[in-house]
Amino acid sequence: KKLKATIAFRKEFKADESRLSFYEENPNEDMVKFREDMEKQVEKGFMYVKGIDKKNRALLRLDLGRVQAPWDLTPYVQNHMYHYDRALACTERRTNGAEDKINAIVSFQDYGMKNQPPLANDRAVMTYFGLHWPERLDKAFFVNVPFIFRLFFKLIQ
């Protein structure tokens, strides 16, 4: 049941086309559209794969202060999916398949109301990754966290 749901999700957000759109010599219409959307998202520079940890797991970096509108859900999810897949591929290649997890660094530097995506977008991303990439995140590190978040974390501990 979960596998069927994951296959449907990957079809809905065109996961295979996302990977192939950058390498295919004769991309179809969907690939061209995806590539254009991704180039717009990547230009913002808020998410990228850079570096490894001691166990050769890739580091996925999210600089939330660089997030910018538009907030269309599909490209937003596709961007996260593309980079998450890319980080997993880096880990698997670096470890010859021995590792299947990544680490994430989430930076809140320059984060504020002007670059805050709708809650529905972030909720969708978290739901999709929880359902379709379970247990692939080893650790998440939060840096430059605003005071209000630190206060909230202290209250729930």
PDB file of C-alpha atoms in Angstrom:
ATOM      1  CA  LYS A   1       0.000   0.000   0.000  1.00  0.00           C
ATOM      2  CA  LYS A   2       2.819   2.436   0.929  1.00  0.00           C
ATOM      3  CA  LEU A   3       4.768   1.494  -2.180  1.00  0.00           C
ATOM      4  CA  LYS A   4       1.758   2.223  -4.406  1.00  0.00           C
ATOM      5  CA  ALA A   5       1.277   5.584  -2.694  1.00  0.00           C
ATOM      6  CA  THR A   6       4.953   6.451  -3.225  1.00  0.00           C
ATOM      7  CA  ILE A   7       4.778   5.474  -6.896  1.00  0.00           C
ATOM      8  CA  ALA A   8       1.660   7.637  -7.319  1.00  0.00           C
ATOM      9  CA  PHE A   9       3.380  10.544  -5.549  1.00  0.00           C
ATOM     10  CA  ARG A  10       6.472  10.279  -7.736  1.00  0.00           C
ATOM     11  CA  LYS A  11       4.270  10.192 -10.837  1.00  0.00           C
ATOM     12  CA  GLU A  12       2.242  13.205  -9.684  1.00  0.00           C
ATOM     13  CA  PHE A  13       5.366  15.306  -9.118  1.00  0.00           C
ATOM     14  CA  LYS A  14       7.241  13.794 -12.087  1.00  0.00           C
ATOM     15  CA  ALA A  15      10.231  12.582 -10.087  1.00  0.00           C
ATOM     16  CA  ASP A  16      11.867  10.679 -12.945  1.00  0.00           C
ATOM     17  CA  GLU A  17      11.496  13.604 -15.300  1.00  0.00           C
ATOM     18  CA  SER A  18      13.106  15.838 -12.690  1.00  0.00           C
ATOM     19  CA  ARG A  19      16.282  13.755 -12.786  1.00  0.00           C
ATOM     20  CA  LEU A  20      16.314  13.192 -16.514  1.00  0.00           C
ATOM     21  CA  SER A  21      15.418  16.745 -17.537  1.00  0.00           C
ATOM     22  CA  PHE A  22      19.010  17.874 -17.019  1.00  0.00           C
ATOM     23  CA  TYR A  23      20.586  14.998 -18.960  1.00  0.00           C
ATOM     24  CA  GLU A  24      18.153  14.070 -21.712  1.00  0.00           C
ATOM     25  CA  GLU A  25      19.230  15.143 -25.218  1.00  0.00           C
ATOM     26  CA  ASN A  26      15.668  15.395 -26.521  1.00  0.00           C
ATOM     27  CA  PRO A  27      13.558  16.305 -23.495  1.00  0.00           C
ATOM     28  CA  ASN A  28       9.782  16.145 -23.763  1.00  0.00           C
ATOM     29  CA  GLU A  29       7.494  19.091 -22.963  1.00  0.00           C
ATOM     30  CA  ASP A  30       7.162  18.188 -19.281  1.00  0.00           C
ATOM     31  CA  MET A  31      10.942  17.929 -18.909  1.00  0.00           C
ATOM     32  CA  VAL A  32      11.461  21.344 -20.512  1.00  0.00           C
ATOM     33  CA  LYS A  33       8.842  22.906 -18.207  1.00  0.00           C
ATOM     34  CA  PHE A  34      10.335  21.205 -15.165  1.00  0.00           C
ATOM     35  CA  ARG A  35      13.832  22.357 -16.091  1.00  0.00           C
ATOM     36  CA  GLU A  36      12.649  25.956 -16.477  1.00  0.00           C
ATOM     37  CA  ASP A  37      10.862  25.825 -13.106  1.00  0.00           C
ATOM     38  CA  MET A  38      13.898  24.241 -11.433  1.00  0.00           C
ATOM     39  CA  GLU A  39      16.300  26.796 -12.889  1.00  0.00           C
ATOM     40  CA  LYS A  40      14.142  29.551 -11.345  1.00  0.00           C
ATOM     41  CA  GLN A  41      14.176  27.747  -7.988  1.00  0.00           C
ATOM     42  CA  VAL A  42      17.909  26.960  -8.102  1.00  0.00           C
ATOM     43  CA  GLU A  43      18.801  30.571  -8.972  1.00  0.00           C
ATOM     44  CA  LYS A  44      17.440  31.539  -5.564  1.00  0.00           C
ATOM     45  CA  GLY A  45      20.167  29.403  -4.005  1.00  0.00           C
ATOM     46  CA  PHE A  46      18.223  28.477  -0.898  1.00  0.00           C
ATOM     47  CA  MET A  47      18.791  24.730  -1.175  1.00  0.00           C
ATOM     48  CA  TYR A  48      21.825  22.801  -2.310  1.00  0.00           C
ATOM     49  CA  VAL A  49      23.873  19.680  -1.620  1.00  0.00           C
ATOM     50  CA  LYS A  50      27.355  20.469  -0.398  1.00  0.00           C
ATOM     51  CA  GLY A  51      29.769  18.460   1.684  1.00  0.00           C
ATOM     52  CA  ILE A  52      29.767  15.153   3.527  1.00  0.00           C
ATOM     53  CA  ASP A  53      30.028  14.007   7.131  1.00  0.00           C
ATOM     54  CA  LYS A  54      32.507  11.493   8.594  1.00  0.00           C
ATOM     55  CA  LYS A  55      30.365   8.596   7.390  1.00  0.00           C
ATOM     56  CA  ASN A  56      30.247  10.027   3.826  1.00  0.00           C
ATOM     57  CA  ARG A  57      26.603  11.057   4.099  1.00  0.00           C
ATOM     58  CA  ALA A  58      25.691  14.068   1.984  1.00  0.00           C
ATOM     59  CA  LEU A  59      24.772  17.381   3.582  1.00  0.00           C
ATOM     60  CA  LEU A  60      21.626  19.066   2.300  1.00  0.00           C
ATOM     61  CA  ARG A  61      21.778  22.775   3.080  1.00  0.00           C
ATOM     62  CA  LEU A  62      18.636  24.925   3.315  1.00  0.00           C
ATOM     63  CA  ASP A  63      19.188  28.677   3.664  1.00  0.00           C
ATOM     64  CA  LEU A  64      15.708  29.844   4.583  1.00  0.00           C
ATOM     65  CA  GLY A  65      16.711  33.509   4.413  1.00  0.00           C
ATOM     66  CA  ARG A  66      17.091  33.117   0.635  1.00  0.00           C
ATOM     67  CA  VAL A  67      13.630  31.689  -0.020  1.00  0.00           C
ATOM     68  CA  GLN A  68      11.597  33.948  -2.304  1.00  0.00           C
ATOM     69  CA  ALA A  69       8.137  33.979  -3.866  1.00  0.00           C
ATOM     70  CA  PRO A  70       6.387  32.743  -5.980  1.00  0.00           C
ATOM     71  CA  TRP A  71       5.006  30.039  -3.742  1.00  0.00           C
ATOM     72  CA  ASP A  72       3.459  27.668  -6.298  1.00  0.00           C
ATOM     73  CA  LEU A  73       3.172  24.338  -4.525  1.00  0.00           C
ATOM     74  CA  THR A  74       4.247  22.008  -7.341  1.00  0.00           C
ATOM     75  CA  PRO A  75       7.628  23.656  -8.170  1.00  0.00           C
ATOM     76  CA  TYR A  76       8.247  24.147  -4.451  1.00  0.00           C
ATOM     77  CA  VAL A  77       7.763  20.426  -3.729  1.00  0.00           C
ATOM     78  CA  GLN A  78       9.668  19.411  -6.878  1.00  0.00           C
ATOM     79  CA  ASN A  79      12.634  21.533  -5.821  1.00  0.00           C
ATOM     80  CA  HIS A  80      12.755  19.854  -2.417  1.00  0.00           C
ATOM     81  CA  MET A  81      12.283  16.434  -3.982  1.00  0.00           C
ATOM     82  CA  TYR A  82      15.020  17.014  -6.572  1.00  0.00           C
ATOM     83  CA  HIS A  83      17.576  18.130  -3.985  1.00  0.00           C
ATOM     84  CA  TYR A  84      16.626  15.381  -1.542  1.00  0.00           C
ATOM     85  CA  ASP A  85      17.038  12.753  -4.284  1.00  0.00           C
ATOM     86  CA  ARG A  86      20.317  14.350  -5.280  1.00  0.00           C
ATOM     87  CA  ALA A  87      21.627  14.222  -1.697  1.00  0.00           C
ATOM     88  CA  LEU A  88      20.604  10.567  -1.374  1.00  0.00           C
ATOM     89  CA  ALA A  89      22.322   9.760  -4.674  1.00  0.00           C
ATOM     90  CA  CYS A  90      25.509  11.481  -3.449  1.00  0.00           C
ATOM     91  CA  THR A  91      25.469   9.437  -0.245  1.00  0.00           C
ATOM     92  CA  GLU A  92      24.812   6.170  -2.057  1.00  0.00           C
ATOM     93  CA  ARG A  93      27.539   6.829  -4.609  1.00  0.00           C
ATOM     94  CA  ARG A  94      30.080   7.939  -2.029  1.00  0.00           C
ATOM     95  CA  THR A  95      29.459   4.866   0.159  1.00  0.00           C
ATOM     96  CA  ASN A  96      28.857   2.345  -2.644  1.00  0.00           C
ATOM     97  CA  GLY A  97      25.329   1.840  -1.318  1.00  0.00           C
ATOM     98  CA  ALA A  98      26.392   1.136   2.277  1.00  0.00           C
ATOM     99  CA  GLU A  99      24.611   4.275   3.574  1.00  0.00           C
ATOM    100  CA  ASP A 100      21.144   5.499   2.657  1.00  0.00           C
ATOM    101  CA  LYS A 101      20.765   8.532   4.895  1.00  0.00           C
ATOM    102  CA  ILE A 102      21.586  12.219   4.650  1.00  0.00           C
ATOM    103  CA  ASN A 103      22.052  15.098   7.058  1.00  0.00           C
ATOM    104  CA  ALA A 104      20.436  18.497   6.742  1.00  0.00           C
ATOM    105  CA  ILE A 105      21.613  21.921   7.837  1.00  0.00           C
ATOM    106  CA  VAL A 106      18.811  24.470   8.085  1.00  0.00           C
ATOM    107  CA  SER A 107      19.991  28.065   8.392  1.00  0.00           C
ATOM    108  CA  PHE A 108      17.610  30.782   9.575  1.00  0.00           C
ATOM    109  CA  GLN A 109      20.021  33.632   8.810  1.00  0.00           C
ATOM    110  CA  ASP A 110      18.078  36.606   7.339  1.00  0.00           C
ATOM    111  CA  TYR A 111      14.829  34.660   7.732  1.00  0.00           C
ATOM    112  CA  GLY A 112      11.698  36.714   8.299  1.00  0.00           C
ATOM    113  CA  MET A 113       8.140  37.350   7.198  1.00  0.00           C
ATOM    114  CA  LYS A 114       9.251  38.478   3.720  1.00  0.00           C
ATOM    115  CA  ASN A 115      10.646  35.058   2.828  1.00  0.00           C
ATOM    116  CA  GLN A 116       8.308  32.797   4.739  1.00  0.00           C
ATOM    117  CA  PRO A 117       6.499  30.358   2.431  1.00  0.00           C
ATOM    118  CA  PRO A 118       2.884  29.503   3.160  1.00  0.00           C
ATOM    119  CA  LEU A 119       2.524  26.980   5.955  1.00  0.00           C
ATOM    120  CA  ALA A 120       0.624  24.688   3.558  1.00  0.00           C
ATOM    121  CA  ASN A 121       3.742  24.363   1.366  1.00  0.00           C
ATOM    122  CA  ASP A 122       6.006  23.375   4.228  1.00  0.00           C
ATOM    123  CA  ARG A 123       3.359  21.059   5.645  1.00  0.00           C
ATOM    124  CA  ALA A 124       3.059  19.351   2.233  1.00  0.00           C
ATOM    125  CA  VAL A 125       6.835  18.932   1.960  1.00  0.00           C
ATOM    126  CA  MET A 126       7.107  17.452   5.464  1.00  0.00           C
ATOM    127  CA  THR A 127       4.155  15.119   4.862  1.00  0.00           C
ATOM    128  CA  TYR A 128       5.517  13.902   1.526  1.00  0.00           C
ATOM    129  CA  PHE A 129       8.985  13.267   2.859  1.00  0.00           C
ATOM    130  CA  GLY A 130       7.707  11.558   5.981  1.00  0.00           C
ATOM    131  CA  LEU A 131       5.547   9.219   3.904  1.00  0.00           C
ATOM    132  CA  HIS A 132       7.736   8.591   0.872  1.00  0.00           C
ATOM    133  CA  TRP A 133      11.295   8.873   2.199  1.00  0.00           C
ATOM    134  CA  PRO A 134      10.944   7.405   5.682  1.00  0.00           C
ATOM    135  CA  GLU A 135      14.019   7.234   7.869  1.00  0.00           C
ATOM    136  CA  ARG A 136      16.344   8.762   5.269  1.00  0.00           C
ATOM    137  CA  LEU A 137      17.274  11.783   7.376  1.00  0.00           C
ATOM    138  CA  ASP A 138      19.974  10.958   9.915  1.00  0.00           C
ATOM    139  CA  LYS A 139      20.343  14.356  11.587  1.00  0.00           C
ATOM    140  CA  ALA A 140      19.056  17.878  11.094  1.00  0.00           C
ATOM    141  CA  PHE A 141      20.995  20.842  12.415  1.00  0.00           C
ATOM    142  CA  PHE A 142      19.335  24.224  12.889  1.00  0.00           C
ATOM    143  CA  VAL A 143      21.615  27.279  12.899  1.00  0.00           C
ATOM    144  CA  ASN A 144      20.973  31.003  13.425  1.00  0.00           C
ATOM    145  CA  VAL A 145      17.607  30.150  14.943  1.00  0.00           C
ATOM    146  CA  PRO A 146      15.429  33.164  15.841  1.00  0.00           C
ATOM    147  CA  PHE A 147      14.774  33.841  19.527  1.00  0.00           C
ATOM    148  CA  ILE A 148      11.099  32.846  19.299  1.00  0.00           C
ATOM    149  CA  PHE A 149      12.058  29.342  18.088  1.00  0.00           C
ATOM    150  CA  ARG A 150      14.626  28.931  20.862  1.00  0.00           C
ATOM    151  CA  LEU A 151      11.990  29.949  23.394  1.00  0.00           C
ATOM    152  CA  PHE A 152       9.526  27.454  21.915  1.00  0.00           C
ATOM    153  CA  PHE A 153      12.108  24.626  22.020  1.00  0.00           C
ATOM    154  CA  LYS A 154      12.864  25.367  25.674  1.00  0.00           C
ATOM    155  CA  LEU A 155       9.175  25.257  26.506  1.00  0.00           C
ATOM    156  CA  ILE A 156       8.628  21.838  24.915  1.00  0.00           C
ATOM    157  CA  GLN A 157      11.722  20.196  26.407  1.00  0.00           C
TER     158      GLN A 157
END
